[in-house]
């Protein structure tokens, strides 16, 4: 079976990850499964932006453990149980974990695994790592806890990184929760087309083409009330400059900054920080793990929307 290791090629806090930072190894594994353990075969792994932070000795977050050199990488994963010595798990069960090792077969502590019900997502198991998993939860809870969306309030939402796993769901949830207008920002014409034609966004801007500020003014004539921020940097500065009084930034991610040695959340440029303060725009760090008491009900809501066809997933 295959391990994925960090190699000891130096990356550093300021740098772009490359293939040479990792290596694949094939190894044999003991067949022994101890009491309370299960042997699983990996079906899906989720590769996510936060993993860049785990490639630093200091991840910048107390809830993220750094990947160690010459240890197997891990993250969100789904697999099927092949052998079980855990009372609540049987052969054939589908299970998931946020710390799933990047290997084809593994022996894991059964108490650390969550059993999945494929019928909740119409049999699309991978959705439990996306729209019905941590990214979907981040979108839903981010909007509900930090977006202050109110049905009938005629609010305009802008989503950056809008074609990503989180952004594409966030825009749709913004609409479901009551936003009257949803505009996405993405990096290709194809992504923008998918957002509008498949995901129900009112409009989408390709930030690599044309004047983003000008397009935003045209597409959001009443200004921006809610900004679901996945990217940070110049794009976010442009959006914030067009936000309304008492509006809200859902600070989900800052992917444009992850290869730089900056604090999280990164400080805004002085002129943008002045706008934020003068217009009383909220910009608070949002961590989905702080709302785990709402996880079960939120996942069921996401699954219901998926089953009803109200939440489109790619």
Coordinates of C-alpha atoms in Angstrom, one line a residue, residues 1 28-43 78-86 89-95 100-101 103-111 113:
X1 CA 0.0 0.0 0.0
X28 CA 3.6 -3.8 3.7
X29 CA 1.4 -3.6 6.8
X30 CA 0.8 -6.1 9.6
X31 CA -2.6 -7.8 9.3
X32 CA -3.2 -7.6 13.1
X33 CA -6.3 -5.7 14.1
X34 CA -6.5 -5.1 17.9
X35 CA -9.7 -4.8 20.0
X36 CA -11.4 -1.5 19.3
X37 CA -9.7 -1.1 15.9
X38 CA -10.8 -1.5 12.3
X39 CA -9.0 -2.0 9.0
X40 CA -10.2 0.3 6.3
X41 CA -9.6 0.8 2.6
X42 CA -9.5 4.5 1.6
X43 CA -12.1 5.6 -0.9
X78 CA -13.7 8.4 3.7
X79 CA -13.2 4.6 3.6
X80 CA -14.9 1.3 3.9
X81 CA -14.4 -1.1 6.8
X82 CA -12.8 -4.4 5.7
X83 CA -12.3 -5.9 9.1
X84 CA -13.7 -4.8 12.5
X85 CA -13.0 -5.4 16.1
X86 CA -15.1 -2.4 17.2
X89 CA -18.6 -0.9 13.2
X90 CA -19.0 -3.8 10.9
X91 CA -17.4 -4.9 7.6
X92 CA -18.9 -2.9 4.8
X93 CA -19.6 0.2 6.8
X94 CA -18.6 3.5 5.4
X95 CA -16.7 5.7 7.8
X100 CA -7.5 10.2 7.8
X101 CA -4.0 9.1 6.8
X103 CA -2.6 5.7 2.5
X104 CA -4.6 3.1 0.7
X105 CA -5.2 0.8 3.6
X106 CA -5.0 1.7 7.3
X107 CA -5.8 0.3 10.8
X108 CA -7.6 2.9 12.8
X109 CA -9.1 3.4 16.2
X110 CA -12.9 2.8 15.6
X111 CA -13.9 5.3 18.3
X113 CA -14.4 7.3 13.2

